[in-house]
Short mmCIF file of C-alpha atoms in Angstrom, two decimals:
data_model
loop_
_atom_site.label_atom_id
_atom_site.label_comp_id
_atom_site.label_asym_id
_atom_site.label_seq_id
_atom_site.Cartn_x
_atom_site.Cartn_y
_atom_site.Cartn_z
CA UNK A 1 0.00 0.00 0.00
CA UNK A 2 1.03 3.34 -0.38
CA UNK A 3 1.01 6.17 1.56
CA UNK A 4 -0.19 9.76 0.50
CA UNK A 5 -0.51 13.36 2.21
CA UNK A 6 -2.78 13.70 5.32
CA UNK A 7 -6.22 12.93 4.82
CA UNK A 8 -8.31 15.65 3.76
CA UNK A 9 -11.29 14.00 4.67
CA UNK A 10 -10.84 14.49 8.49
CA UNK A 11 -11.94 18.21 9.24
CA UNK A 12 -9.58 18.40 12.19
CA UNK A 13 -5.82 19.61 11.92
CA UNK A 14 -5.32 16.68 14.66
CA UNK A 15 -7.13 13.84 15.93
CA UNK A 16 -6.89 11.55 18.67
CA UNK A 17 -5.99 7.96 18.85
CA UNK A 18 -9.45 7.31 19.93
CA UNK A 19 -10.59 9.41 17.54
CA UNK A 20 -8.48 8.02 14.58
CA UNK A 21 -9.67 4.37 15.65
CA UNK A 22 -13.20 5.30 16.00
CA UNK A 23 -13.22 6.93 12.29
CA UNK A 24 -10.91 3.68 11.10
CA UNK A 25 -13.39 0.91 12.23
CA UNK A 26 -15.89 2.93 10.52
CA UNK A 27 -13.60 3.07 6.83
CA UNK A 28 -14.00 1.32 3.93
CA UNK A 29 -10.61 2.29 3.40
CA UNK A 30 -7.25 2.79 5.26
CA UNK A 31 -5.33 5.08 6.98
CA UNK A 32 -2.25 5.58 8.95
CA UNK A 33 -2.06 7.68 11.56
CA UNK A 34 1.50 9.26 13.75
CA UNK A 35 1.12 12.27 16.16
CA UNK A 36 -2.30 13.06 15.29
CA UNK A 37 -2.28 13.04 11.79
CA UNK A 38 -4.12 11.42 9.66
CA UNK A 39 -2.88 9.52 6.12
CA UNK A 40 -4.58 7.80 3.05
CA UNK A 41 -3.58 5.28 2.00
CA UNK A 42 -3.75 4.02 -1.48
CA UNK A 43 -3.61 0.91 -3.93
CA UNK A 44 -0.49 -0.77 -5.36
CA UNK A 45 0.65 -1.54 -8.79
CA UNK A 46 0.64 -4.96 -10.17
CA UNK A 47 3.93 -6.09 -9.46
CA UNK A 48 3.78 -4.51 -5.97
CA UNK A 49 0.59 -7.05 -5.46
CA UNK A 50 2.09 -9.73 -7.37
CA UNK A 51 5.56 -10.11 -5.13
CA UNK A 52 2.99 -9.25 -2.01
CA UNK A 53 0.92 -12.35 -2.64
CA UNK A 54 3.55 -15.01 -3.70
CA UNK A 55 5.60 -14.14 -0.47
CA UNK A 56 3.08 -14.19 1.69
CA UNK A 57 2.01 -17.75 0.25
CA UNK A 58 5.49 -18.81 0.13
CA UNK A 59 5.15 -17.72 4.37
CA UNK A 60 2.03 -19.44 4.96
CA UNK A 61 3.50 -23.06 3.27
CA UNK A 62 7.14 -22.28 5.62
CA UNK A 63 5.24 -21.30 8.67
CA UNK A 64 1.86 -23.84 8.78
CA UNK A 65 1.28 -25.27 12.17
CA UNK A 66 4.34 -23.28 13.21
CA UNK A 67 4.28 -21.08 16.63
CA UNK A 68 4.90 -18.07 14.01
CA UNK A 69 2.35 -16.95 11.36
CA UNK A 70 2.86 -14.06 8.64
CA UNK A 71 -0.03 -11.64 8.14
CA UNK A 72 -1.33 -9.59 5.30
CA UNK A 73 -1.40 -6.18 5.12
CA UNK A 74 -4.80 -6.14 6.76
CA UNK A 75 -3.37 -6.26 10.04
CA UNK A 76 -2.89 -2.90 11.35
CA UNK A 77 0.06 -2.40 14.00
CA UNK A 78 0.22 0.21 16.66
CA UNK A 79 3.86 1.10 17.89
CA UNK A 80 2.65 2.75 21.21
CA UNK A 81 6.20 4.56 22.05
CA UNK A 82 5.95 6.83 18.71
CA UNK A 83 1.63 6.67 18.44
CA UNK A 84 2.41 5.09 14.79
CA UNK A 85 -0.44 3.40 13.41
CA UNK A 86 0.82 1.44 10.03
CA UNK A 87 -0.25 -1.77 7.92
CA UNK A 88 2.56 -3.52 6.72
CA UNK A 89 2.47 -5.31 3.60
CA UNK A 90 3.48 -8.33 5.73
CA UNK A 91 3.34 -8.95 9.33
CA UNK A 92 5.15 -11.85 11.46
CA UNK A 93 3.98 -12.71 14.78
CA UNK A 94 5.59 -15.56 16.70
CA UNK A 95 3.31 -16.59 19.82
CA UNK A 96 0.16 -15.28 20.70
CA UNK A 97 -0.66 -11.82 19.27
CA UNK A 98 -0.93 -9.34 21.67
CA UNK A 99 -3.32 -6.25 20.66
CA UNK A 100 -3.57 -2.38 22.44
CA UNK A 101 -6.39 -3.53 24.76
CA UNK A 102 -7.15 -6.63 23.94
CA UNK A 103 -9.20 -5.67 21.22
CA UNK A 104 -8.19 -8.15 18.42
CA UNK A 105 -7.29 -4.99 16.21
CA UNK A 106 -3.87 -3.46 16.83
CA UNK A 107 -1.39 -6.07 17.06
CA UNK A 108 1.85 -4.33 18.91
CA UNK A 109 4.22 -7.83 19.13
CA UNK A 110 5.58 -8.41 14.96
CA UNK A 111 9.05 -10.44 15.00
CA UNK A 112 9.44 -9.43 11.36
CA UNK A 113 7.50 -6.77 9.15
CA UNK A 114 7.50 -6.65 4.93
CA UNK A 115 7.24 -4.21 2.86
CA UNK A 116 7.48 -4.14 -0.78
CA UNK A 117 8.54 -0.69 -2.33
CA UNK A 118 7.07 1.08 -4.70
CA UNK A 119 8.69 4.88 -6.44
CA UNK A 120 6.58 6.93 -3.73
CA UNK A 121 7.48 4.88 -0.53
CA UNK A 122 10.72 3.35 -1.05
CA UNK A 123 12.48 6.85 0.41
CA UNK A 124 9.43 6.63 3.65
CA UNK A 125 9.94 2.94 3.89
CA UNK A 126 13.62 2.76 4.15
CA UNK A 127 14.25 5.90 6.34
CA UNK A 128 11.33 7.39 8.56
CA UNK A 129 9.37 4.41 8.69
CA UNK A 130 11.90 2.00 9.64
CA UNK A 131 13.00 4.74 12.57
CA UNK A 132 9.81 4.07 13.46
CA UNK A 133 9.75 0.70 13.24
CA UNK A 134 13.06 0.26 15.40
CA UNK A 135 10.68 0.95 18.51
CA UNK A 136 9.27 -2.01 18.41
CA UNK A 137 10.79 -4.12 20.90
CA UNK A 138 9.65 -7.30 19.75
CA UNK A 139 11.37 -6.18 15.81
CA UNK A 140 14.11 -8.44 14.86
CA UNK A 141 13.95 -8.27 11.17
CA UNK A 142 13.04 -5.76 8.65
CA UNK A 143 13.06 -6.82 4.72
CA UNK A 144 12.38 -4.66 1.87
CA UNK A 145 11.42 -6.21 -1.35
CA UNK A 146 11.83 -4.06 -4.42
CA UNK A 147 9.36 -3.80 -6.75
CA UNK A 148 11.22 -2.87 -10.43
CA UNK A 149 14.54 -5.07 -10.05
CA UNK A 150 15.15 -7.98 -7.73
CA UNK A 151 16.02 -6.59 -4.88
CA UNK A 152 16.40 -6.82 -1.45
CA UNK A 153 17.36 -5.71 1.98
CA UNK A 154 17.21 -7.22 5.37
CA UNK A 155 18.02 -5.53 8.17
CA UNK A 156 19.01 -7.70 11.24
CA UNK A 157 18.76 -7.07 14.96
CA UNK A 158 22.22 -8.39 16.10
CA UNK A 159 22.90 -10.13 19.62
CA UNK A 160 24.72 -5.99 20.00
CA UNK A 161 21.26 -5.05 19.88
CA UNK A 162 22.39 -2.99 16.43
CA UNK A 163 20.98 -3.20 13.15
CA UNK A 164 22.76 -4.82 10.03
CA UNK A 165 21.74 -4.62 6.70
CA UNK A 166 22.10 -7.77 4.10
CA UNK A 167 21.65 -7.23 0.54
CA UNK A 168 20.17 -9.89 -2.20
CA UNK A 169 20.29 -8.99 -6.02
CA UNK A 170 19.85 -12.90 -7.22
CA UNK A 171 16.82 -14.32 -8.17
CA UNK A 172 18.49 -18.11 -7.75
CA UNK A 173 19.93 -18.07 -4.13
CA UNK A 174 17.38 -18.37 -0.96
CA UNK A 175 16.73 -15.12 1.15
CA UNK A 176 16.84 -16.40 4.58
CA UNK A 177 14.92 -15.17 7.04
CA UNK A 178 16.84 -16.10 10.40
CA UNK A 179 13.84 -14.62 13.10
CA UNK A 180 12.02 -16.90 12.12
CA UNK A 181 14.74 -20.44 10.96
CA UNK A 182 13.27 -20.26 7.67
CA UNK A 183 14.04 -19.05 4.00
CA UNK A 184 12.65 -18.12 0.84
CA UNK A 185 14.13 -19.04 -3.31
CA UNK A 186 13.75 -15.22 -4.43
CA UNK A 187 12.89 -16.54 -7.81
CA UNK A 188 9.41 -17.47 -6.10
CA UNK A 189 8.40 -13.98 -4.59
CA UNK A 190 8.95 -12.25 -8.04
CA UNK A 191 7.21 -15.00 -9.63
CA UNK A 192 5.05 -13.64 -12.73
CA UNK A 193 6.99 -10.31 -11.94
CA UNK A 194 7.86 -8.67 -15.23
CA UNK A 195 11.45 -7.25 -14.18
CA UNK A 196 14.67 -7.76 -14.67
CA UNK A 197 16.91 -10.58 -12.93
CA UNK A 198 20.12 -11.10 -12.69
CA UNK A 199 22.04 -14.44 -13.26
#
């Protein structure tokens, strides 16, 4: 999904979290929200939803009957340190899924979060958001998939507590996901993805 400017639909400069969820529940579509501020949030292109899908069935095969199970970007998470309000394009929760409240909604606990970039988010996705993101106490992996070339970076919490960043630009070796003891042939997450590889 992408994100765009602040919703002009909300008549308020700022809004409250209660407010934002109230108004959310009530959406047909979605928004993120951080510090009061509202954001739309937009479709994807077809390669975007494409590398989406096959690596979130690629997850769901890895992961059945495991103790940790991916999520699409339905899930909304709520980093209560920073007030950010986000859905990922992919979600990993080992254990049980704790929510703000119980309320089955905002899940706070993801071991590893997706996102695919796109021309208007890669810049948000790689530098705010992730800042972001690094709140999360739970966070031990961060991968970002891109969307015109095969592509990708992982950033890894290491056992410094510091973040390292591995790089994968071949469709024909396995990304490996280590949070959760699992990985992934790249070829299948850009499957049907018109873009180029390398050898």
């Amino acid at each position: 999904m992408e994100v765009n400017e602040a919703a002009v639909a909300y008549s308020k400069q700022k809004i409250s979290i209660e407010e934002y969820l109230e108004m959310e529940n009530a959406s047909l579509e979605k928004h993120e929200y951080y510090k009061g501020e509202v954001f739309a949030m937009s479709g994807a292109k077809i390669p975007h939803v494409r590398i989406t899908d096959n690596f979130l069935f690629q997850l769901k095969l890895k992961l059945k009957e495991k103790k940790c199970q991916p999520y699409g970007g339905d899930l909304r998470i709520h980093i209560p340190s920073n007030t950010l309000f986000t859905y990922p394009d992919i979600s990993i929760i080992c254990g049980e899924v704790i929510t703000l409240d119980n309320d089955e909604f905002n899940a706070l606990n993801p071991t590893v979060i997706i996102e695919v970039l796109s021309k208007t988010t890669k810049n948000y996705d790689r530098g705010e958001k992730f800042k972001l993101y690094r709140d999360i106490t739970t966070l031990k992996e961060y991968i970002l998939v891109d969307s015109e070339s095969v592509h990708i970076e992982v950033f890894r919490l290491n056992d410094n507590n510091h973040w390292e960043l591995e790089e994968y630009n071949d469709a024909n070796v396995y990304l490996e996901i280590k949070a959760i003891d699992e990985s992934i042939l790249i070829a299948e997450i850009y499957e049907g993805v018109n873009i180029s590889r390398e050898a």
